[in-house]
PDB file of C-alpha atoms in Angstrom:
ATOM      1  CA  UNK A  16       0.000   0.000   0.000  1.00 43.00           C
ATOM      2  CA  UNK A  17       3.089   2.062  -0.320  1.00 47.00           C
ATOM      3  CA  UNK A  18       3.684   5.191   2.287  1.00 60.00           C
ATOM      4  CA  UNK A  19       0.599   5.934   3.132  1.00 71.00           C
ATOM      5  CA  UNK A  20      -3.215   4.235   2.387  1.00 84.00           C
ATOM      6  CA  UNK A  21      -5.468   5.890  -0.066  1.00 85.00           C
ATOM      7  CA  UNK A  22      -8.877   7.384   2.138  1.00 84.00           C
ATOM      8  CA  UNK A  23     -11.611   4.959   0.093  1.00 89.00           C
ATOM      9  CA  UNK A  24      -9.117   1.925   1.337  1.00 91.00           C
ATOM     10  CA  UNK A  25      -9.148   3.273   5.144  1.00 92.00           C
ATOM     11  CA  UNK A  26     -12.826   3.750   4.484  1.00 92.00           C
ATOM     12  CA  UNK A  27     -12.903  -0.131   3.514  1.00 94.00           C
ATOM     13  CA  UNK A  28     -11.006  -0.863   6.464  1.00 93.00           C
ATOM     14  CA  UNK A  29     -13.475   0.725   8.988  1.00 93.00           C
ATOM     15  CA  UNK A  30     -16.554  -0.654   7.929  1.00 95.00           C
ATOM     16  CA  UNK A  31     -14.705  -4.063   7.977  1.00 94.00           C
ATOM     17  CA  UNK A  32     -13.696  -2.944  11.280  1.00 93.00           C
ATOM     18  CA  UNK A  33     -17.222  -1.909  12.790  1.00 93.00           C
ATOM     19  CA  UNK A  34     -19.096  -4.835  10.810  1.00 94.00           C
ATOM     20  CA  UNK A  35     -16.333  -7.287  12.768  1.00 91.00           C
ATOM     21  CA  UNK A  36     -16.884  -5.565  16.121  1.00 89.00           C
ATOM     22  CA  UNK A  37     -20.936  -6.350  16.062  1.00 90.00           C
ATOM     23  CA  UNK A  38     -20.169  -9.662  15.217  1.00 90.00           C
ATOM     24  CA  UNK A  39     -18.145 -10.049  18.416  1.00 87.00           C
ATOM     25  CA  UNK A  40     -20.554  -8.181  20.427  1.00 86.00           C
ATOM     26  CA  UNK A  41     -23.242 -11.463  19.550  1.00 88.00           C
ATOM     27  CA  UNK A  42     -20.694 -14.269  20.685  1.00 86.00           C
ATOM     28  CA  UNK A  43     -20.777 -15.425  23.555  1.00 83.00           C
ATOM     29  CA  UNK A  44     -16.995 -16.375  23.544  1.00 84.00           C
ATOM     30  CA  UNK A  45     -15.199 -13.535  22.137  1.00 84.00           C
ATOM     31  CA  UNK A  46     -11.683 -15.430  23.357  1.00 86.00           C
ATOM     32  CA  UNK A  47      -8.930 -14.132  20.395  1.00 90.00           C
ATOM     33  CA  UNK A  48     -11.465 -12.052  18.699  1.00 89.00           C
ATOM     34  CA  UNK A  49      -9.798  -8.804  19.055  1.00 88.00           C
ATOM     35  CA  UNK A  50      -6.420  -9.562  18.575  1.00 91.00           C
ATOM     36  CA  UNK A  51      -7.933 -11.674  14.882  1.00 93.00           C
ATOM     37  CA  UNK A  52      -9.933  -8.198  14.165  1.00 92.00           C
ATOM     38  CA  UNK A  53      -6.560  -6.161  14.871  1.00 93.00           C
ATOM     39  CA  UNK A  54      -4.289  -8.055  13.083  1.00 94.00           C
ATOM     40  CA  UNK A  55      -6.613  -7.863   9.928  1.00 95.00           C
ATOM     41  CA  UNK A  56      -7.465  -4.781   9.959  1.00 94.00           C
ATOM     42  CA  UNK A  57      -6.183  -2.360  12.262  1.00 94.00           C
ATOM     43  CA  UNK A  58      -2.383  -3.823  11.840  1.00 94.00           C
ATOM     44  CA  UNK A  59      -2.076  -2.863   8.209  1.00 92.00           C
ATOM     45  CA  UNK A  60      -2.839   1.029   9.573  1.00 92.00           C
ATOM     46  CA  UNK A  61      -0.484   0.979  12.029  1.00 92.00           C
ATOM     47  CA  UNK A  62       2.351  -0.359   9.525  1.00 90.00           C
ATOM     48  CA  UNK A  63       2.424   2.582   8.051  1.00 87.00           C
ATOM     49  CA  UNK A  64       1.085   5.055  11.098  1.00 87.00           C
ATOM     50  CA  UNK A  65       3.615   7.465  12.289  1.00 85.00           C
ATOM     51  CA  UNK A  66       2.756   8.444  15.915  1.00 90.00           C
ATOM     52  CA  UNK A  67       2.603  11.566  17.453  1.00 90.00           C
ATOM     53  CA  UNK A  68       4.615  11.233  20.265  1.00 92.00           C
ATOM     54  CA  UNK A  69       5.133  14.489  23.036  1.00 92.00           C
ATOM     55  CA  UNK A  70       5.661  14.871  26.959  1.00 94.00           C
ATOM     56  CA  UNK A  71       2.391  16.681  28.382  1.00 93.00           C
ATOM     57  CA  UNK A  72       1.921  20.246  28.362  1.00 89.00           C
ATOM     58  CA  UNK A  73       1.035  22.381  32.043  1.00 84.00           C
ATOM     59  CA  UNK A  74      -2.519  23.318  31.765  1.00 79.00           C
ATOM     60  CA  UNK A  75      -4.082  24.935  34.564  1.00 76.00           C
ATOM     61  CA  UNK A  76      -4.117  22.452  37.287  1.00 84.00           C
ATOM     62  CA  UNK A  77      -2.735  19.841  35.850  1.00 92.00           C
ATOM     63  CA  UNK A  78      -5.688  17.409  36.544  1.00 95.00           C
ATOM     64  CA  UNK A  79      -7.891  14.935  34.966  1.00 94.00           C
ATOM     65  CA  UNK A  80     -11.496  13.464  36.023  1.00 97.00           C
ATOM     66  CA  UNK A  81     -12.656   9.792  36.790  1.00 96.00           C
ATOM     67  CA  UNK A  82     -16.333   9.340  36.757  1.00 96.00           C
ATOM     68  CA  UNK A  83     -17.716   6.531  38.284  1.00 94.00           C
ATOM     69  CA  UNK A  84     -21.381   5.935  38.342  1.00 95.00           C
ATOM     70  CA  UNK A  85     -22.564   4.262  41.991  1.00 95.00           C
ATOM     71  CA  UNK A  86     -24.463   1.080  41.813  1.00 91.00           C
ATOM     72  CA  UNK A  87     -27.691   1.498  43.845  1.00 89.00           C
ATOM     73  CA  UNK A  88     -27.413   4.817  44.191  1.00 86.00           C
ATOM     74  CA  UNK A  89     -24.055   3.702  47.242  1.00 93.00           C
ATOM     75  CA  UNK A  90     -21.338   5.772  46.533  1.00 95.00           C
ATOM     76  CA  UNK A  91     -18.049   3.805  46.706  1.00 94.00           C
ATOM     77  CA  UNK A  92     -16.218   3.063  50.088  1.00 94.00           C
ATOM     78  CA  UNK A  93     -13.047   2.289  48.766  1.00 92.00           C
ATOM     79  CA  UNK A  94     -10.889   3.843  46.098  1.00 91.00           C
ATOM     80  CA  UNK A  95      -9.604   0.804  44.409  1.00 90.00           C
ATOM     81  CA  UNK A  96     -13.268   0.383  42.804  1.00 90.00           C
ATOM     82  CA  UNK A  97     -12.332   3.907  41.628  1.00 90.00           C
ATOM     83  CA  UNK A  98      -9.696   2.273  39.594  1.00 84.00           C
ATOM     84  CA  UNK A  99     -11.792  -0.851  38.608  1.00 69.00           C
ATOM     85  CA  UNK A 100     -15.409  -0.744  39.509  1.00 51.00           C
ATOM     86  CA  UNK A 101     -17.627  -3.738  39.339  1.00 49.00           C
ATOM     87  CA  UNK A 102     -19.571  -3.695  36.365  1.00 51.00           C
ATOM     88  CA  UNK A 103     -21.766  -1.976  34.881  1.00 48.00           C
ATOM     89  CA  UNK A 104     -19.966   1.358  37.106  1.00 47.00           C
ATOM     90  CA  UNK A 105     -18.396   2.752  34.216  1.00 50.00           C
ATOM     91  CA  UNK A 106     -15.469   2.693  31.533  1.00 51.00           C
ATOM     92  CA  UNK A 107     -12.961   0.111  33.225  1.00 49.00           C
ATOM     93  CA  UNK A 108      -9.704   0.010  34.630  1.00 50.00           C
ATOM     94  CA  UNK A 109      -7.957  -2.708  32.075  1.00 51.00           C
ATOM     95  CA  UNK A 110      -6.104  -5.759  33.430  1.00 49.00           C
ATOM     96  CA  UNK A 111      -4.226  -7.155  30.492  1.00 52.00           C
ATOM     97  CA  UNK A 112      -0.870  -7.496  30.291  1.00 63.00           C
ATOM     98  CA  UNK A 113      -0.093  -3.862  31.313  1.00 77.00           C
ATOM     99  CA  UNK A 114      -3.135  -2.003  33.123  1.00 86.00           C
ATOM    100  CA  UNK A 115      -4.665   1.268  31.570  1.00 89.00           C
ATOM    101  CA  UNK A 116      -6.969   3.685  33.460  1.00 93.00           C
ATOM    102  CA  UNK A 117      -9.507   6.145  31.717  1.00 93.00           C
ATOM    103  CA  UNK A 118     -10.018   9.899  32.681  1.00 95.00           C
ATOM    104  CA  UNK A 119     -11.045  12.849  31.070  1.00 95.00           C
ATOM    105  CA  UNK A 120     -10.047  16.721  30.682  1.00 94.00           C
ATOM    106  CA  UNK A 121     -12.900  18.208  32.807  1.00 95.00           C
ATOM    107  CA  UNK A 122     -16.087  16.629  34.758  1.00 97.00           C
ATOM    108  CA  UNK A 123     -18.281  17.559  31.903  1.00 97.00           C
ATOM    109  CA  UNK A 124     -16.426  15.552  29.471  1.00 96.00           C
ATOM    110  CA  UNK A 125     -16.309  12.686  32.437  1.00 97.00           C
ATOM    111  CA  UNK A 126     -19.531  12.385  32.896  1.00 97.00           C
ATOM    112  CA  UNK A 127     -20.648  12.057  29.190  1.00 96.00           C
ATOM    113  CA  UNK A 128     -18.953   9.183  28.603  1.00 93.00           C
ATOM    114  CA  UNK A 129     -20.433   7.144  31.037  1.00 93.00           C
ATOM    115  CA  UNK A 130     -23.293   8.640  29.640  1.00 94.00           C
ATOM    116  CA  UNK A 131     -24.913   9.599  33.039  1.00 96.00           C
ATOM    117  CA  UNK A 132     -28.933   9.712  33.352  1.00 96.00           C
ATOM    118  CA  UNK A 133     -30.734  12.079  35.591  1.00 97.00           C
ATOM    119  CA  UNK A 134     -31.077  11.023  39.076  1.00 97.00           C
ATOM    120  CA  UNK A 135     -27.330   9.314  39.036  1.00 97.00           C
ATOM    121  CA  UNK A 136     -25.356   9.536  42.054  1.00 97.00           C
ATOM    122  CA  UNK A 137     -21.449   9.761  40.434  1.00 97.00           C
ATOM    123  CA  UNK A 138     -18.041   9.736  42.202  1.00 97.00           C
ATOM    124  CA  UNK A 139     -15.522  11.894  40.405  1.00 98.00           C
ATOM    125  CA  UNK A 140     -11.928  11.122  41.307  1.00 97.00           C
ATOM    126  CA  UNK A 141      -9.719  13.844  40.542  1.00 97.00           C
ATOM    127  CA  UNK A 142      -6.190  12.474  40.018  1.00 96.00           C
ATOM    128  CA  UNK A 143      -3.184  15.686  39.308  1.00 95.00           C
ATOM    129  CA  UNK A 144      -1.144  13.946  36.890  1.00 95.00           C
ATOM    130  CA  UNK A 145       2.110  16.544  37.236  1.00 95.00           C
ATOM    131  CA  UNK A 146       4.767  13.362  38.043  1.00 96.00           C
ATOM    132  CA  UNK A 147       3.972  11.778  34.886  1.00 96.00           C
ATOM    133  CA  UNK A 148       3.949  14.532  32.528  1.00 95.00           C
ATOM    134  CA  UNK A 149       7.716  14.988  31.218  1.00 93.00           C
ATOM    135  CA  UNK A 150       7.899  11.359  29.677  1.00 93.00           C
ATOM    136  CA  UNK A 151       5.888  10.242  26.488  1.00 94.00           C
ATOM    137  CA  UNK A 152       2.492  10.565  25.618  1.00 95.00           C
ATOM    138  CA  UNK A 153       0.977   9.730  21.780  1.00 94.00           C
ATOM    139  CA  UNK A 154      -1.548  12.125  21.127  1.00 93.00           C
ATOM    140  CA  UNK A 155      -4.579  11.019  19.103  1.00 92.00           C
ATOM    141  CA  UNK A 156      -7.086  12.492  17.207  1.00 89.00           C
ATOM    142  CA  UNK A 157      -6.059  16.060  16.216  1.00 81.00           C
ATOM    143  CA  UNK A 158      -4.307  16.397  13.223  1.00 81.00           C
ATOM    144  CA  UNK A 159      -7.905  17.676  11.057  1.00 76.00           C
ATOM    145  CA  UNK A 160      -8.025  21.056  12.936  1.00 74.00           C
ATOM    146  CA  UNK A 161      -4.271  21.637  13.211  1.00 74.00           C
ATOM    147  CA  UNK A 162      -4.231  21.240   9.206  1.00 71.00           C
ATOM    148  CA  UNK A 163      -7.253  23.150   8.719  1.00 67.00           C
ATOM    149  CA  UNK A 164      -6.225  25.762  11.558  1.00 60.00           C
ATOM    150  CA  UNK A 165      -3.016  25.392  12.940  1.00 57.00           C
ATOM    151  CA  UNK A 166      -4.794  24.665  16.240  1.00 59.00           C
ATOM    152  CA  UNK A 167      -2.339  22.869  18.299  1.00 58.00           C
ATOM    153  CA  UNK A 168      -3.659  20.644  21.445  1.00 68.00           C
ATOM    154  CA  UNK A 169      -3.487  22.145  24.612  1.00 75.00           C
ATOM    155  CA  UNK A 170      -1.894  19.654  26.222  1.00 87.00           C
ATOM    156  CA  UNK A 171       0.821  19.010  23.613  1.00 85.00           C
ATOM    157  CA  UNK A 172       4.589  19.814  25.043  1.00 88.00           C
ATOM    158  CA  UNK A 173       6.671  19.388  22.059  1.00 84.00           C
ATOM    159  CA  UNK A 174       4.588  21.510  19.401  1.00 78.00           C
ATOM    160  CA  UNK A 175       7.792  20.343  16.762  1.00 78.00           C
ATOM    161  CA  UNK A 176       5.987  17.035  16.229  1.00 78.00           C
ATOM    162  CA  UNK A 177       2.724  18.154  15.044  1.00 69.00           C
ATOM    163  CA  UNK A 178       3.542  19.911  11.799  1.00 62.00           C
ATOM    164  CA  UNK A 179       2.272  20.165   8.593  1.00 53.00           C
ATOM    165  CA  UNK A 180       3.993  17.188   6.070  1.00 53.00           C
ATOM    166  CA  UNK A 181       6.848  19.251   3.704  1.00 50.00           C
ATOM    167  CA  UNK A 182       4.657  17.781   0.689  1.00 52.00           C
ATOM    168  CA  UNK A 183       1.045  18.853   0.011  1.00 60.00           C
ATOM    169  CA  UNK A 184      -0.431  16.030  -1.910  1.00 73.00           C
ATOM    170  CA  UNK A 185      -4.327  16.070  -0.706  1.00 78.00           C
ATOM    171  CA  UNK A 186      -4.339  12.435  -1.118  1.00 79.00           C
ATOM    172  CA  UNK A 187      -1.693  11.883   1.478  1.00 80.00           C
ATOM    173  CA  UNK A 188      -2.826  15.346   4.043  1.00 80.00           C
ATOM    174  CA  UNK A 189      -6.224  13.457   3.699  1.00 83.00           C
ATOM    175  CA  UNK A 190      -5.106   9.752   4.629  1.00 86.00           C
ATOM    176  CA  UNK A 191      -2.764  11.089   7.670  1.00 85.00           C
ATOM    177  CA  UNK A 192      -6.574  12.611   8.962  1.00 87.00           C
ATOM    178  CA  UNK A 193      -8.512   9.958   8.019  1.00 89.00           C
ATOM    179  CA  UNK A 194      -6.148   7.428   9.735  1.00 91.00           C
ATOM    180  CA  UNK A 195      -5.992   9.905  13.058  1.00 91.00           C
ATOM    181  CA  UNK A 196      -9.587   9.852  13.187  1.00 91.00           C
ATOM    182  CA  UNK A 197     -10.195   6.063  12.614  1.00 92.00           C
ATOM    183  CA  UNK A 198      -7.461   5.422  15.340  1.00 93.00           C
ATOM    184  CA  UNK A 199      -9.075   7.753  17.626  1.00 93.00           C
ATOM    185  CA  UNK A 200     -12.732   6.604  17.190  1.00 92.00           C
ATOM    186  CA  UNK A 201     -11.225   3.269  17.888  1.00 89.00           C
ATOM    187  CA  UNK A 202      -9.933   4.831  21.369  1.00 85.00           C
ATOM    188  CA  UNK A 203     -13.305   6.508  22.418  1.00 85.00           C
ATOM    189  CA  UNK A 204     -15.619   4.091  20.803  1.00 82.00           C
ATOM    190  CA  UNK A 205     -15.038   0.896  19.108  1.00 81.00           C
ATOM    191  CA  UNK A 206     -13.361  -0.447  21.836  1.00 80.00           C
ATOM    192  CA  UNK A 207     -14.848  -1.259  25.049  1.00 72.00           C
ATOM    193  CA  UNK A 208     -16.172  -3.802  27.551  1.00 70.00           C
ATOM    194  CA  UNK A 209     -17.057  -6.326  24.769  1.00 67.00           C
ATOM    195  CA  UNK A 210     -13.628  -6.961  23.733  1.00 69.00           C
ATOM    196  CA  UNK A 211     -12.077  -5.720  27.248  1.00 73.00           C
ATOM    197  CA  UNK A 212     -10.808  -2.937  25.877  1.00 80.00           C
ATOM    198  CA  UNK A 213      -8.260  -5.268  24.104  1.00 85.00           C
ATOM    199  CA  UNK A 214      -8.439  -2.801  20.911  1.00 87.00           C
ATOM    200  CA  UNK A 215      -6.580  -0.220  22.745  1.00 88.00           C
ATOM    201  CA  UNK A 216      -4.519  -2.080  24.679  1.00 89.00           C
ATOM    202  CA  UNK A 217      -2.976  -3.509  21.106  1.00 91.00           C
ATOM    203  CA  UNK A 218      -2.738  -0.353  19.654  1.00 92.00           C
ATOM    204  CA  UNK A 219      -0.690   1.055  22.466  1.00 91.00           C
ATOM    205  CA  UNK A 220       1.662  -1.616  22.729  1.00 90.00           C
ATOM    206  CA  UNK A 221       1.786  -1.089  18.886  1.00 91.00           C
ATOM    207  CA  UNK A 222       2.803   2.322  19.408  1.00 92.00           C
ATOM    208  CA  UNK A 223       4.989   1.428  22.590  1.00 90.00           C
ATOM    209  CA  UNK A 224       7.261  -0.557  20.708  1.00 87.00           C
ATOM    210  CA  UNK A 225       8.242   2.906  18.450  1.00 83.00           C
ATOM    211  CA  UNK A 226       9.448   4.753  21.701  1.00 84.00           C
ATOM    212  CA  UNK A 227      12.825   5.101  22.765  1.00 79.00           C
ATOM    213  CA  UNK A 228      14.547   2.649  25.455  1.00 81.00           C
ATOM    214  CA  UNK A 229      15.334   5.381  27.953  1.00 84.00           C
ATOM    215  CA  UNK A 230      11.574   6.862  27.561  1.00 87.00           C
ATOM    216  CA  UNK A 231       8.656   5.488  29.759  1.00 92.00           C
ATOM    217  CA  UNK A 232       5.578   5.556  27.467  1.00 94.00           C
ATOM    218  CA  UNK A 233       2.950   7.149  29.978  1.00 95.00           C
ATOM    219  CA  UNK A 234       0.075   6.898  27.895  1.00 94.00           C
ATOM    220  CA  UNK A 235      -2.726   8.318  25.097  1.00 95.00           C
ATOM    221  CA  UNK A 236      -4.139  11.535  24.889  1.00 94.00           C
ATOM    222  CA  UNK A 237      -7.524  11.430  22.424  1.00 93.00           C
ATOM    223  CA  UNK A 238     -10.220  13.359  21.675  1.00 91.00           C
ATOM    224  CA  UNK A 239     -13.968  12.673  23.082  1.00 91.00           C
ATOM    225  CA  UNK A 240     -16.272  11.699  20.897  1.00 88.00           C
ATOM    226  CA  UNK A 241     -18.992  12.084  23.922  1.00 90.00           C
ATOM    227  CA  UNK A 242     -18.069  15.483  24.786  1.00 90.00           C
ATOM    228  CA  UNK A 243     -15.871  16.879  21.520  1.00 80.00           C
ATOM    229  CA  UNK A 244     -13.846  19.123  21.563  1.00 81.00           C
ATOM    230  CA  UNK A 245     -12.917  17.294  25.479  1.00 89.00           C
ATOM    231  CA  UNK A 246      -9.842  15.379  25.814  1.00 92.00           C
ATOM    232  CA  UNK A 247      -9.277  11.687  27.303  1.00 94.00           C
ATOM    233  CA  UNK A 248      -6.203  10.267  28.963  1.00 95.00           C
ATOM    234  CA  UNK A 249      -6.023   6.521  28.752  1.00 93.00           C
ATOM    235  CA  UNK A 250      -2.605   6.481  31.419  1.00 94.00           C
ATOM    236  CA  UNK A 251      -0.627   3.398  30.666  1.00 91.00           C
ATOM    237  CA  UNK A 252       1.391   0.833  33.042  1.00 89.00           C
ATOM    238  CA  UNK A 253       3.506   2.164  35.824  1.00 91.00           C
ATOM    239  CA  UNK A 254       2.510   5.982  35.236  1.00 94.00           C
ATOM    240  CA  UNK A 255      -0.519   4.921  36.878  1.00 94.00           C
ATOM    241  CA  UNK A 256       1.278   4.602  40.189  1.00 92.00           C
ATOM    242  CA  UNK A 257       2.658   7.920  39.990  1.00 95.00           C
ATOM    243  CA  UNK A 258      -0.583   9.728  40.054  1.00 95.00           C
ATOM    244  CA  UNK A 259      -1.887  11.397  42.589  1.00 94.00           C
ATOM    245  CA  UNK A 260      -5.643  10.959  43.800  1.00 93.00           C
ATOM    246  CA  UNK A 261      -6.114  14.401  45.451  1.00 91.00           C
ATOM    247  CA  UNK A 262     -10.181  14.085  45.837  1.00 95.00           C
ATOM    248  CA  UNK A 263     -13.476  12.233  45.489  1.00 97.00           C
ATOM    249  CA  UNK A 264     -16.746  13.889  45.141  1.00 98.00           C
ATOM    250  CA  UNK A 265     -20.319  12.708  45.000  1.00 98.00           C
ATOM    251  CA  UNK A 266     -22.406  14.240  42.902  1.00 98.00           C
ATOM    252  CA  UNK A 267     -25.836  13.911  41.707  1.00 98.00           C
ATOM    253  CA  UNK A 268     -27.062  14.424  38.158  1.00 98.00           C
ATOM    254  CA  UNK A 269     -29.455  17.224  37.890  1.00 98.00           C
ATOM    255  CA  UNK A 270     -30.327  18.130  34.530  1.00 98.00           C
ATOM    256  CA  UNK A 271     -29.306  16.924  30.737  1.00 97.00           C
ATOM    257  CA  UNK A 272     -30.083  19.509  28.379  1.00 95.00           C
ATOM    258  CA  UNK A 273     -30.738  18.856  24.633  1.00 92.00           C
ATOM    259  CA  UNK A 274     -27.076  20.148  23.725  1.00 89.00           C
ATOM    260  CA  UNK A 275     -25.580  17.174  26.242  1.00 90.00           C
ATOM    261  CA  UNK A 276     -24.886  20.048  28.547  1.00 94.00           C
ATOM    262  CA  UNK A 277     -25.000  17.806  32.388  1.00 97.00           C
ATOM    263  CA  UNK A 278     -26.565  19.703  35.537  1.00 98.00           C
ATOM    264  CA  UNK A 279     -25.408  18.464  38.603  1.00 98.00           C
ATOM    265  CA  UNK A 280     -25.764  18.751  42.502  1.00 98.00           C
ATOM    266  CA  UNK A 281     -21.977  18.757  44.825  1.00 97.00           C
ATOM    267  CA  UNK A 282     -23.076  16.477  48.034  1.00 97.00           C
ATOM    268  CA  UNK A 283     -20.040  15.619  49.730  1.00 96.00           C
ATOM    269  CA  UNK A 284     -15.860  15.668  48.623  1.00 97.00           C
ATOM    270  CA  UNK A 285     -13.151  13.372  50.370  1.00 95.00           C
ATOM    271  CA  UNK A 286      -9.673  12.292  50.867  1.00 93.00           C
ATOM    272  CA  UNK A 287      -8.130   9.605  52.212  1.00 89.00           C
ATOM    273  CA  UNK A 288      -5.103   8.346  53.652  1.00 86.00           C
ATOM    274  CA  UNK A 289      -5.410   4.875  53.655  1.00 89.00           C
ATOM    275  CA  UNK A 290      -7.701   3.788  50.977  1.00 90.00           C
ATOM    276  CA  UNK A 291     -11.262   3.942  52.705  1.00 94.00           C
ATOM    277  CA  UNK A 292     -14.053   6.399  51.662  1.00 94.00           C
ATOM    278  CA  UNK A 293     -15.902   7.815  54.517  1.00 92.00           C
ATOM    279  CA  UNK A 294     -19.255   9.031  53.470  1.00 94.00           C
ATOM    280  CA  UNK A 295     -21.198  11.147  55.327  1.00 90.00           C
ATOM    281  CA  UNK A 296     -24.916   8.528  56.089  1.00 81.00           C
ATOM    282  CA  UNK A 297     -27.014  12.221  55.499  1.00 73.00           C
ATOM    283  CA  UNK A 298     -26.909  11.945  51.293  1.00 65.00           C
TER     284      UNK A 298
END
């Protein structure tokens, strides 16, 4: 497919991909599915995928949001089911070969993609993610507006590796996008609790491989496809020690207006020193 694969064949390739992942979603053993659906279809991207590889910028407080629905309206009493709630809680902590936890750019964006219903009681962990940021991070998702605008990401370090190719053949400006996007839909969509989040888990350790030996790879940065223009962090392997869990809070969903806007009431917020939530009994 030489440098770079023509748009119509990456078209191909993603209605292969999303025909493939309803078929999985009606087995009832999905054992190997993923990693057959990857290697057909999703490998021959990658192969000729360059990355977009940067430390993570400052921005404001340097924090990112983990919502977590509570099941029977009990808010959590522990933060390790902040990390890996029982189903159906929310988006999961992984536990393949190298765990990855979910979070988002602002509650907003947190809450729509555990697409909360009025009523909901949430907790929102709110990690500050400053140890982690100076090592690598591939960014996902955002190379349409910087072509059309220059826009860069906000939480982009190294602005050097998001540039504009030296050759402006529309074929190939249009392929680097379409690829971006495919990968990135893959991120916030295509993959999830069917396959385990497997999908993700073998594109990063795709992308891992391209990083150099004295880097740690910390993670992905993508766009929302809940709560666009919001950004996700999907923080990879031991970075996920390294963050900091500042506060919980319990909230309850107020109001969902017909823009996806989400209303909400503060009850309580927490810390805690040795793992236990104390909530207050007068919710």
């Amino acid at each position: 497919m030489g440098i770079h694969i023509q748009h119509n064949q990456l078209g191909d390739l993603r209605e292969k991909i999303i025909s493939r992942k309803k078929q999985i979603e009606r087995l009832s053993d999905t054992t190997g599915q993923a990693k057959k659906m990857f290697e057909d279809y999703i490998q021959p991207i990658m192969n000729v995928y360059q990355p977009i590889i940067s430390p993570l910028a400052s921005h404001n407080t340097n924090l990112f949001y983990r919502a977590r629905k509570c099941l029977n309206n009990e808010p959590f009493y522990h933060i390790k089911h902040l990390y890996n709630p029982p189903n159906p809680s929310g988006r999961a902590f992984s536990s393949l070969s190298k765990p990855t936890l979910y979070g988002s750019s602002s509650i907003q964006t947190s809450l729509a993609e555990i697409e909360v219903k009025i009523g909901d009681l949430v907790n929102i962990a709110i990690f500050d993610y400053t140890e982690i940021m100076k090592d690598d991070f591939w960014f996902v998702g955002q190379l349409g507006t910087f072509y059309k605008s220059q826009e860069e990401t906000r939480y982009l370090e190294n602005l050097n590796v998001l540039h504009k190719p030296f050759h402006t053949d529309e074929e190939v400006l249009i392929s680097l996008v379409f690829k971006d996007l495919l990968i990135n839909e893959i991120f916030s969509t295509l993959s999830s609790d069917e396959d385990r989040y497997e999908l993700n888990q073998f594109l990063i350790e795709n992308v891992e491989k391209s990083i150099s030996k004295d880097r740690r790879f910390n993670g992905v940065v993508f766009i929302s496809t809940k709560d666009a223009p919001g950004v996700n962090f999907a923080i990879y392997g031991e970075a996920i020690k390294d963050l900091k869990l500042s506060i919980v809070n319990l909230i309850e969903i107020t109001s969902i207006d017909d823009y996806g806007c989400i209303g909400y009431k503060h009850l309580q917020s927490l810390s805690s020193q040795d793992g236990n939530l104390h909530w207050s009994k007068d919710i």
